[in-house]
Coordinates of C-alpha atoms in Angstrom, one line a residue:
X1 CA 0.0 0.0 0.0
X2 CA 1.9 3.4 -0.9
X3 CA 2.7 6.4 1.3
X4 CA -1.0 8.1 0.3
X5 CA -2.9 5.6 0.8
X6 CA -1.7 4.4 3.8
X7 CA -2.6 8.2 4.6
X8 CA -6.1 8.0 3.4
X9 CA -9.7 8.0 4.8
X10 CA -12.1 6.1 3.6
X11 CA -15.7 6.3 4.5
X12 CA -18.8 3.5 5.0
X13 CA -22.9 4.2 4.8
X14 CA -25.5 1.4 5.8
X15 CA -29.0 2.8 5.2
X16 CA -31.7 1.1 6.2
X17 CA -35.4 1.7 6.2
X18 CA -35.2 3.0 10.1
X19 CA -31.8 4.5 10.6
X20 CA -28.8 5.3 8.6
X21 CA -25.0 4.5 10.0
X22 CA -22.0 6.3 8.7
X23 CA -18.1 5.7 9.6
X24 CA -14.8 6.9 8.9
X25 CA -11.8 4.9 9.1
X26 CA -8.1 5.5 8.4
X27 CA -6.5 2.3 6.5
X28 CA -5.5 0.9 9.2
X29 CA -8.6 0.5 10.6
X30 CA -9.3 2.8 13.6
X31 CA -12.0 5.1 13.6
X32 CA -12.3 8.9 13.1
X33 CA -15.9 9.5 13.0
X34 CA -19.3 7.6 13.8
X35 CA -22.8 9.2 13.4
X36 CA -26.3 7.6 13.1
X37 CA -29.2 9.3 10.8
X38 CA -32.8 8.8 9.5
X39 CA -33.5 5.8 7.6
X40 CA -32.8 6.1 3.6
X41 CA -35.5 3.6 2.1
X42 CA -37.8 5.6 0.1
X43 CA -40.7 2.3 0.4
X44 CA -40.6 3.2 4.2
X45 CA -41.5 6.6 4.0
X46 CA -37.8 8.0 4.2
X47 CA -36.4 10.7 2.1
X48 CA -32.7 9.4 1.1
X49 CA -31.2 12.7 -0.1
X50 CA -32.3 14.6 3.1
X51 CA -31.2 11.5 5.9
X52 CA -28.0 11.2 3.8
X53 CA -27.0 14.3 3.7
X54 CA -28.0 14.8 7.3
X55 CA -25.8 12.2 8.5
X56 CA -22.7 13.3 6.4
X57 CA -22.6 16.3 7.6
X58 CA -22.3 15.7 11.6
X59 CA -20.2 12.4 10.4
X60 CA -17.6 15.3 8.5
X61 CA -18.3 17.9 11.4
X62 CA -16.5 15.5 13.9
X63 CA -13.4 15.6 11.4
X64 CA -10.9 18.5 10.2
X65 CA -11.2 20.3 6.8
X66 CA -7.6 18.3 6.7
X67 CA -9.2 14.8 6.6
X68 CA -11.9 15.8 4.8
X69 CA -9.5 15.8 1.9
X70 CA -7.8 12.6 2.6
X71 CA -11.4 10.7 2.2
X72 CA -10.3 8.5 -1.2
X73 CA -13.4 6.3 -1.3
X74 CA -16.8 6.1 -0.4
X75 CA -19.0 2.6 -0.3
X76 CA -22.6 3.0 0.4
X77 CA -25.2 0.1 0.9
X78 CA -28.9 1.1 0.9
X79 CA -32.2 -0.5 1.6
X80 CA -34.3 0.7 -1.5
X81 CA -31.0 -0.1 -4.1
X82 CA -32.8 -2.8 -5.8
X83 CA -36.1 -1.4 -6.3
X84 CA -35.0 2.0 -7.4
X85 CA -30.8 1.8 -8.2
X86 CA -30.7 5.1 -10.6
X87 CA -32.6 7.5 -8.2
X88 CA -30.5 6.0 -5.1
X89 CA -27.2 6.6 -6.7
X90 CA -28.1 10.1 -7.7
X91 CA -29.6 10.9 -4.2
X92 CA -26.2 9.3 -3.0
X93 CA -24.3 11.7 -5.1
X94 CA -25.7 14.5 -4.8
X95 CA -25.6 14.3 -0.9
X96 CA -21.7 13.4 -1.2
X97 CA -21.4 16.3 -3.1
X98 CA -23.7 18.4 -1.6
X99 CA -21.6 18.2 2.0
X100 CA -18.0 18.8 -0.4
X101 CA -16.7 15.4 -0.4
X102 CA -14.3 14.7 -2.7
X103 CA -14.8 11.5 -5.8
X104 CA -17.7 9.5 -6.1
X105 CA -19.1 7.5 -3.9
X106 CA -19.6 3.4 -4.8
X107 CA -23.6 2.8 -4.4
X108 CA -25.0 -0.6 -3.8
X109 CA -27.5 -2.9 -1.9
X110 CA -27.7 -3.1 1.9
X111 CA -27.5 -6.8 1.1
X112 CA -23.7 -6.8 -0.3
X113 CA -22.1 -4.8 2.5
X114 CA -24.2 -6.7 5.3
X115 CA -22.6 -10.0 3.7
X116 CA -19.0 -8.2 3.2
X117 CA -19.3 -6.8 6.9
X118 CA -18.1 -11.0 8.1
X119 CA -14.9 -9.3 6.1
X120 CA -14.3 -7.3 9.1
X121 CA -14.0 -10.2 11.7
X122 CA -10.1 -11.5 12.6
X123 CA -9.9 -14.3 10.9
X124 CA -12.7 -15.0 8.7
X125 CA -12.6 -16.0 5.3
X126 CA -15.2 -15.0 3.0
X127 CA -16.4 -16.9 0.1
X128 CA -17.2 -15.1 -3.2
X129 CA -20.9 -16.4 -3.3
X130 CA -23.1 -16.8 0.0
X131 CA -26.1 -16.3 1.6
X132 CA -27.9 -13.6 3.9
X133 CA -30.7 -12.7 5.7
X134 CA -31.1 -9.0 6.7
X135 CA -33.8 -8.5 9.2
X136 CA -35.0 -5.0 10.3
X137 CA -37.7 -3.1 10.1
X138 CA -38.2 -5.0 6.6
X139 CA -36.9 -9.1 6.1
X140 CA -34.9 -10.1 2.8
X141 CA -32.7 -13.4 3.0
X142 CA -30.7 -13.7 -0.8
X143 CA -27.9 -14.9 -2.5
X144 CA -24.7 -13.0 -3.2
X145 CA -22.2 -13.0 -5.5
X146 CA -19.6 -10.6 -5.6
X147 CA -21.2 -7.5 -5.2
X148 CA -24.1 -8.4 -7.2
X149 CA -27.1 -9.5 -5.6
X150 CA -28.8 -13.0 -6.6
X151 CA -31.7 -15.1 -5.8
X152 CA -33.9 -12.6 -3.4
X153 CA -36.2 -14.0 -0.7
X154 CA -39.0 -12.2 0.4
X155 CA -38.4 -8.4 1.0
X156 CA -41.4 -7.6 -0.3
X157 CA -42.7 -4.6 1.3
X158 CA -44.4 -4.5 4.9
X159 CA -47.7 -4.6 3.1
X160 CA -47.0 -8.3 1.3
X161 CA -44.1 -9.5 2.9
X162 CA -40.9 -8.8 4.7
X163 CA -42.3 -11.7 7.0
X164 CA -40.8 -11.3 10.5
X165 CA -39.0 -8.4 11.0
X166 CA -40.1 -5.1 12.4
X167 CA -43.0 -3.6 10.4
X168 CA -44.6 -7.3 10.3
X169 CA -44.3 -8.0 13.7
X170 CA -45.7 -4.2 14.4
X171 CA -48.7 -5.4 12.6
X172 CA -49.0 -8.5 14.1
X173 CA -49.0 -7.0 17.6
X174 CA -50.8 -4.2 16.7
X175 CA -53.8 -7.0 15.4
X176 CA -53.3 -8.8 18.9
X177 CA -53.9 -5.9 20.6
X178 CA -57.3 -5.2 18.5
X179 CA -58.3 -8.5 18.9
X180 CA -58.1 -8.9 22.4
X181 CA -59.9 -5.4 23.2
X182 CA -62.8 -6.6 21.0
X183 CA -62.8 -10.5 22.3
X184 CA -61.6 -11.3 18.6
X185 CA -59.0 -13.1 20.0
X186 CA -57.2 -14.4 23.1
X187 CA -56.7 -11.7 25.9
X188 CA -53.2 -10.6 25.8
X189 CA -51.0 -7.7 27.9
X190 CA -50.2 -6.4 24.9
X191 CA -54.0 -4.6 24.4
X192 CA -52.7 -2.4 27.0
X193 CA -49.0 -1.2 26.3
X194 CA -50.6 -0.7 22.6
X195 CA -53.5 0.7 23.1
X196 CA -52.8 2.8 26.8
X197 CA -56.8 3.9 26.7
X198 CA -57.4 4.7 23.7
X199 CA -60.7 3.3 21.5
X200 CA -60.0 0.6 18.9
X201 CA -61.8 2.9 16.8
X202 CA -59.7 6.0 17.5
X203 CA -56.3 4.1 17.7
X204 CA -57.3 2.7 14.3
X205 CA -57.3 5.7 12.8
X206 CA -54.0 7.4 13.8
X207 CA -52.4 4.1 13.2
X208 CA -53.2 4.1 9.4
X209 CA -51.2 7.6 9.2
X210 CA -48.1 6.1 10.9
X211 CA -45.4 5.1 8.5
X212 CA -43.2 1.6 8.3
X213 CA -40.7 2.5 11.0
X214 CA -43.4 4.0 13.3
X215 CA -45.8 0.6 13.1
X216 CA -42.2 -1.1 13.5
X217 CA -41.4 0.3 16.8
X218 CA -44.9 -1.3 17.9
X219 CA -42.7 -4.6 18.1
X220 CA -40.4 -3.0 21.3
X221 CA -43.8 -3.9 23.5
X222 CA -43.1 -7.8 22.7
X223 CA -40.0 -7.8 24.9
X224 CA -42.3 -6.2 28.2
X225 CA -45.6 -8.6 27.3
X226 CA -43.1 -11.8 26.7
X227 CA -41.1 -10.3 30.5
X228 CA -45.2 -10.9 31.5
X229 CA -45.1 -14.7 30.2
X230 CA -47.6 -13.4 27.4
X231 CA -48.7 -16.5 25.8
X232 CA -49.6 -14.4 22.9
X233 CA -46.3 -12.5 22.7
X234 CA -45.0 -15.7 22.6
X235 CA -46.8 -17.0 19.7
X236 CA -45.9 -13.7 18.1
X237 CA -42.0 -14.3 18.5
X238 CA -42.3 -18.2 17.3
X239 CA -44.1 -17.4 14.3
X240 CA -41.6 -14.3 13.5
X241 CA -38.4 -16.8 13.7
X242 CA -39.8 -19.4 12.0
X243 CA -40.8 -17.1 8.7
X244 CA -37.0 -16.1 8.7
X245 CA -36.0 -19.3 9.0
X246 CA -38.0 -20.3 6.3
X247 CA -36.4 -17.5 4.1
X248 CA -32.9 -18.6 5.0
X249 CA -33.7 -22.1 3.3
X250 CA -35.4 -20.5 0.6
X251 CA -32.1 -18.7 0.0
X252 CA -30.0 -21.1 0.7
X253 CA -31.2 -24.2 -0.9
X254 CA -29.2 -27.6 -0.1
X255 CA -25.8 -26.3 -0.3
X256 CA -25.0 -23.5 1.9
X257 CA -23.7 -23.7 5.5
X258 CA -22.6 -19.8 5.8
X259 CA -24.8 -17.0 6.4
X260 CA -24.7 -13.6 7.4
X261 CA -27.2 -12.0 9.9
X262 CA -27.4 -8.3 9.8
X263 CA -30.1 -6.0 10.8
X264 CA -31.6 -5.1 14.4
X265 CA -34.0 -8.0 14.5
X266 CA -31.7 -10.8 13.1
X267 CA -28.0 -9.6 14.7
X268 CA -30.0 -7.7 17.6
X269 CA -30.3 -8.8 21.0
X270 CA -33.4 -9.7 21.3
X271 CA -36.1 -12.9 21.4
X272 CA -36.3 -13.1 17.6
X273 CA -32.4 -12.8 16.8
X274 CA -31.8 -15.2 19.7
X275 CA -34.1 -17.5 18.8
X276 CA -33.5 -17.6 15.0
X277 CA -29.6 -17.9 16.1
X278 CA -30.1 -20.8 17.9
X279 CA -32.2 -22.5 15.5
X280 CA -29.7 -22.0 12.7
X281 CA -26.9 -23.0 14.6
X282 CA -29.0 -26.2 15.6
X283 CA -29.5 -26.9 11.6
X284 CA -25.6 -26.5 11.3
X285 CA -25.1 -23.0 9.9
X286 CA -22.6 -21.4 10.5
X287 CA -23.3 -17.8 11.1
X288 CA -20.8 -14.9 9.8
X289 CA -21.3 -10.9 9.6
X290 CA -21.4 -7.7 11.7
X291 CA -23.3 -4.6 11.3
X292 CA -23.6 -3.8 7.6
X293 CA -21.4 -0.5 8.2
X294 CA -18.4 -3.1 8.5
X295 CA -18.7 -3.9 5.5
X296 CA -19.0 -0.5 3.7
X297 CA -16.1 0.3 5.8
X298 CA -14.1 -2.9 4.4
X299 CA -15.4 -2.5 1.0
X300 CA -13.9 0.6 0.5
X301 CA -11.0 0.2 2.5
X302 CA -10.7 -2.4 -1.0
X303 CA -11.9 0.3 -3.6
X304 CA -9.4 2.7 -2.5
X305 CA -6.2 -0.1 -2.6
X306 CA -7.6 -1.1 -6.0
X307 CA -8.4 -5.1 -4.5
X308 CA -11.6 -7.1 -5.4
X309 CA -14.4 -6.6 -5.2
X310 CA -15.1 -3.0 -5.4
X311 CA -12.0 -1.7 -7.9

């Protein structure tokens, strides 16, 4: 690696359909700036040219004008890419421009840097081709290869799909909650944190104004109703892992063993990303990745020293 780019910046985006994540590294790996932002998925109600440009600026704030001008390569990874890649690109650009960085910015899926993000682990190696599920506020398991994106699973939107991940189980709880306040269905805690009061009639209606990530943070009152030993929490939770696991077989077919887990849902901390772990491991996968960042980071950190698969 010569002299400059051992001097260089490079600089990593994951945009989801909740929240954005940008990071600057020097080539070596430490970090000069982290900031978080709105999500950048226009099919969730987010504007990608405004959170973008949002987040660059207080990422670039934390810097001097000095490193500003050592930044030699951008890698962005966007929920939305594969539905709309032109208009993503250009809202990419324009906000890297926009905020006076220097170059252009490398614009792909959130599915290739959530798989290239296992390239940021000590010691893994990564194979060209693989699988991976990202689970957030919208679900997507699909096959990779390269930097191009393969066989796609699901991800079809909160209103037909993206089956177990945050929007979906917003709904789902959200439906629980209506149920049990109008003896629908099984009494459950959950009427309660959802509702707090308020009418099924007049909760309806503010509810069909909320967008994606607002119905998606309805899934944060699964963790307090499951704490409760909600039976219909519970059912909630089972149903949520076993869709994903069904879209990691879909994905994966006969042959795979690797996968990558990004997203809150699926890498997160919680009953769903435990559970789908568990059962994964128990069906002898073996599960790879960080957060997606990681791997906009690393893919750069590639793009600017001219190595596959970004050169």
């Amino acid at each position: 690696m010569s002299a400059e780019l051992d001097d260089g910046l490079v600089l990593g985006i994951d945009g989801g359909g909740t929240r954005s994540r940008v990071r600057i590294e020097r080539a070596d790996g430490s970090v000069v700036s982290t900031e978080f932002g709105g999500g950048v998925n226009p099919n969730s109600g987010s504007d990608p040219y405004r959170s973008l440009t949002d987040v660059f600026s207080r990422a670039l704030d934390k810097i001097t004008e000095g490193d500003r001008a050592r930044i030699r390569a951008g890698v962005a990874g966007l929920a939305g890419f594969l539905s709309g890649p032109d208009a993503m690109t250009q809202a990419t650009v324009d906000a890297w421009r926009s905020v006076g960085l220097p170059g252009t910015p490398t614009v792909c899926s959130d599915l290739v840097v959530g798989y290239w993000s296992a390239l940021a682990q000590p010691g893994v190696e990564v194979p060209a081709d693989g699988v991976i599920l990202v689970a957030g506020t919208g679900a997507v398991a699909a096959t990779i290869r390269g930097i191009a994106v393969d066989r796609i699973i699901d991800g079809y939107g909160y209103i037909l799909g993206d089956r177990g991940a945050g929007a979906w189980l917003g709904m789902a709880v959200a439906r629980a909650a209506l149920d049990s306040a109008t003896d629908r269905g099984p009494a459950t805690v959950l009427e309660g944190l959802v509702l707090d009061g308020v009418s099924p009639h007049d909760w309806i209606g503010n509810f069909y104004k909320q967008p994606p990530n607002r119905v998606a943070a309805l899934s944060m009152h699964l963790d307090t109703a499951q704490a409760r030993d909600d039976e219909v929490a519970g059912q909630i939770v089972a149903q949520a892992i076993d869709e994903l696991v069904q879209s990691v077989h879909a994905a994966a077919g006969n042959d795979a063993t690797n996968i990558v887990l990004t997203g809150s849902i699926a890498a997160g901390d919680n009953p769903i990303g435990n559970g789908l772990r568990e059962k994964l491991r128990g069906q002898g996968f073996n599960i790879m990745g960080l957060d997606g960042v990681e791997g906009a980071v690393e893919l750069a950190k590639r793009k600017m020293t001219g190595q596959w698969p970004m050169n």
